[in-house]
Amino acid sequence: MWENQHRPGKGRYDRRRIGRSSPPTGVWRIFALFAALLVASPLSAQDGDPVAADSGIASKTLAAPAEITRDEAAIAEAWGYDRSDLPRDPAVRYGLLPNGMRYAIRHNETPQGTAVMRLLIQTGSTAEAEDERGLAHFIEHMAFNGTTNVPEGEMVKILERLGLAFGADTNAYTGFEETAYLLDLPNVRDETVDAALFLLRETASEISFDPQAIDRERGIILSEMRARQNYAQRNNEAYYAFLMPGTRIADRQPIGTAEVIETVPAQTFRRFYDRYYTPGRATLVIVGDLDVDAMERQIHDRFASWQARNGEADKVVPGTLDITRRNLAADFAHPAIQEMVSVIGAKPWEDISDSLESRRTNLLKSLAYNIISRRMASKAREADPPFNAASLGTDDSFEMARLSILRVATRDGEWQRGLAAAEQIVRAALQYGFTRAELDEQLANYTTGFENAVGGAATRRSDGLAEQLLATARDGLVVTTPESQLERYLDWRDRITPEMVLQALREDMASLDEPLIYASSKEGLAGGSDALLATWTQSRNVTVAPPEEKGAAQFAYSDFGSPGEIVADSRIEDLDIRTVRFANNVRLNIKRTDFEKDRVRMSLRIDGGDLLSTREDPEATSLMNIFVRGGLREHSLDDLFSIFAGRSVAFSFGSGDDYFGSYIRTTPADLGAQFQLLAAYVTEPGYRPEAITQYRNYLPDFFARLDATPESTISSKIGAILSDDDPRFSLAAQTVFANLTFEELRAAISDRLEHGAIEIGIVGDVDEQAAIDMVAATFGALPLREAEFRDYSTQKQRGFTGDRSIRTLHHKGEADQAVVDFYWPTTDAGDFQTDVRLRLLAELLQLKVTDEIRERLGASYSPSASSYTSSLYPGYGYIRISTNVRPQDVDEVTEAVRHIAAELSRPAEEDMPGPEDDAISRDEMTRARNPLLENLALSLRENSAWLSIVDEAQSAAWKIDRFRASSGAISAIDSAELLALARQYLAPDQALVIRALPEPPNIASAGKADSASR
């Protein structure tokens, strides 16, 4: 939602979110499944079982605690549900320790055999004194750098040995008013659960703040600061400064200041930590496949001894928002920024408890805002729209005020037209209200949402349930059950009238008569703040008309002919995948699972995709990303939204590397409607011109950002560099995209849509026969298709540049930012064993670059390593290492990466005897392997993973074969095999090095610097 773009308190600084990107195509899109027997298969004897591997924590038996005494009244008061008449979810066990720490536990079995733990400390950057700015976030980092009982550098390693991936399963964030530590446990073995609780307890009160460890972490924090500082962040800071002057929100960004980060002494850390890391500010949430009683006992045993060293400090109030400030404006300029205007009205904040009445009122408000957003979206889809997008929403800004915010994004130079159009849409709603048809459409969507929540209640994911409980801890929101939510909604629904919705909107919205207006643009607005205010005032004097009453049309595509006849029907017995072929050659593969109750995932793959793009016509399929926006011959996209109101269908149909189609999540009840919609897009796409207009409107912003950061600079040029300027993989000029037409797209894809081979996959809570009947009535009823997917051997030629000279690119972003990327060419995914080893080698490289570049040198916040092996282009693949650094550190980091590669790829005769001299230690193998193994095992319990096998179960049988052969593939790899692979591919002189450096001052654009005016 747009209204959350600048929402205070939602900005979080994630620690160590290291990118382990999966390749866009190829075996690794489906490799997460290759663990069919991993659950039952031990690791090879050489490297040991992950259960038995030394985690770094000595096993101990906890003494049985005294019987837990629960003061239910005190618990209710601490959690705030004593002030609500809403029925709580009985599955949640709320608790309160004598020291004031709250906890909540819920048993949940999705995914089975896993759990999540969240430790919330309710303090953040707004609690910092002037000499502590950035300290809340810095302390979050220090939690991973040594505690009373865990040496520096060991906490993450402990978790990796237990199978938690660094960044993916082990993370933390700091916001304005909270800090949270997040652990996703891939298994619930005793040693994993014990270690997780132990480490969270260490974090709560035992961080050691060793001065040398602090000094080593300073560079990492500064690297994170650099990485986050860009045009968007500067825009956010200017927005807060304008909206909330004099408050701590305006001048206490969680990342802090360089001066404090570089100089803050250890005693200042300790002072802040002792003041705010206290039981009374802490909440522990645990959700997963665990025994609730046992977990409650362990929480008491671990955390009851924690005491506030200096008592509980008072809450720091972030400030006061002056709601009398009116009729003021400011603008921000940067060459890469999108043109956008935010109009803000403010009124006093009210402390309203979560109750039956407040939820009823909130429903009415939501209906109003959704209808207005729907009107704005329709306006944006016109042939000549006044804006690209617009939204209206509200924000309870840190309990300082209730803000109403209208945001309007426009084409460059058209902010006046867009702002006026959006203002008049809002004013028309406030003046005339809503039509019955508009309300009914939204009620249908809400009904479906509540019903789907009930249908999927039994298999809700643990991380989502944990987030609900954290919302309770933060805001006092009562966690109820989906069943009670639906019951309340149905009781209210039929009594809701357009007049009630209008009244709720009028009561909720702050006045926009004399608002605050904030704008961003590439070159600054002509006339500045005066022009903003004048445009708003002028628009307010324009007469608005009431909305037209419109009815939804009937869907024109429910009959595709006689249902298709089945000519082949068999089952892959060991995997329980049913395969069907219809007389018209359409293939269907089905696997029923119970992982997601009342949910179905499906794939549609039609021969072609981006392989239709050639050197002669490299943009043949580029407009597929707006294909759906073109609607159908009989219905515009806007019409379709009304037609399918209340249905769980996705408007998704695009182009993959070698297919047209989509991957979609829906429900059993709406699977048939989804197939009808997709079949309609195949047989009668609309190619409506308004979609082209919207596409062209977004192009200037896209191209303006291409050189705004070092990352985007490399991203925009890497395809051309790796392919020696092959136009299929190189970004064309903006004018090329601006001149694309739907007529050209139609000519390129129509034959494939009409004749190309089709394969459909279905996974989830589905009745096989019902699914077969749905496909028979839609895709099975189409005319005869080609039986096989084409080979496209000519188009499948892709080279990797032979030029190993260093490529230096220049960006127009921050002067203290640079990126260094390494690419080593490898091979394709043709050989499974090689592919698996390359993946594990990349995991090992991730550990090594993190240890060396982040931890030892402190030169980069998040260096990353990954492997990509193509299943489409013969011989094509690479290992990539990427790191964001200061320009002056480029050479040092480059040499560090080269040294890592050299150590791994040195000739075998140079290996030294003894494990201590090995390039790959036993512990590194364990830490690289175990998270990967746990992820693979977990994928067997995920519909999305199964779909990546089922989608091509007939046309790509090799995926099934690899699945069967994969039980010990990862666990059987030893360090000698990885070293052999490194010798083959990782020689330092074989790496392509790409550097993105700041644009030299003498050629920098004069308009580069951002500006703000008031």
PDB file of N, CA and C in Angstrom, residues 321 475 661 922:
ATOM      1  N   LEU A 321       3.933  16.100  17.617  1.00  0.00           N
ATOM      2  CA  LEU A 321       3.668  16.575  16.267  1.00  0.00           C
ATOM      3  C   LEU A 321       2.699  17.757  16.353  1.00  0.00           C
ATOM      4  N   ASP A 475       1.270  -3.264  19.734  1.00  0.00           N
ATOM      5  CA  ASP A 475       0.139  -2.363  19.620  1.00  0.00           C
ATOM      6  C   ASP A 475      -1.101  -2.800  20.380  1.00  0.00           C
ATOM      7  N   GLY A 661       3.169 -18.062 -19.669  1.00  0.00           N
ATOM      8  CA  GLY A 661       2.231 -18.591 -18.688  1.00  0.00           C
ATOM      9  C   GLY A 661       2.422 -17.966 -17.337  1.00  0.00           C
ATOM     10  N   ARG A 922      36.993 -28.826   8.342  1.00  0.00           N
ATOM     11  CA  ARG A 922      35.830 -29.669   8.624  1.00  0.00           C
ATOM     12  C   ARG A 922      34.657 -28.826   9.130  1.00  0.00           C
TER      13      ARG A 922
END
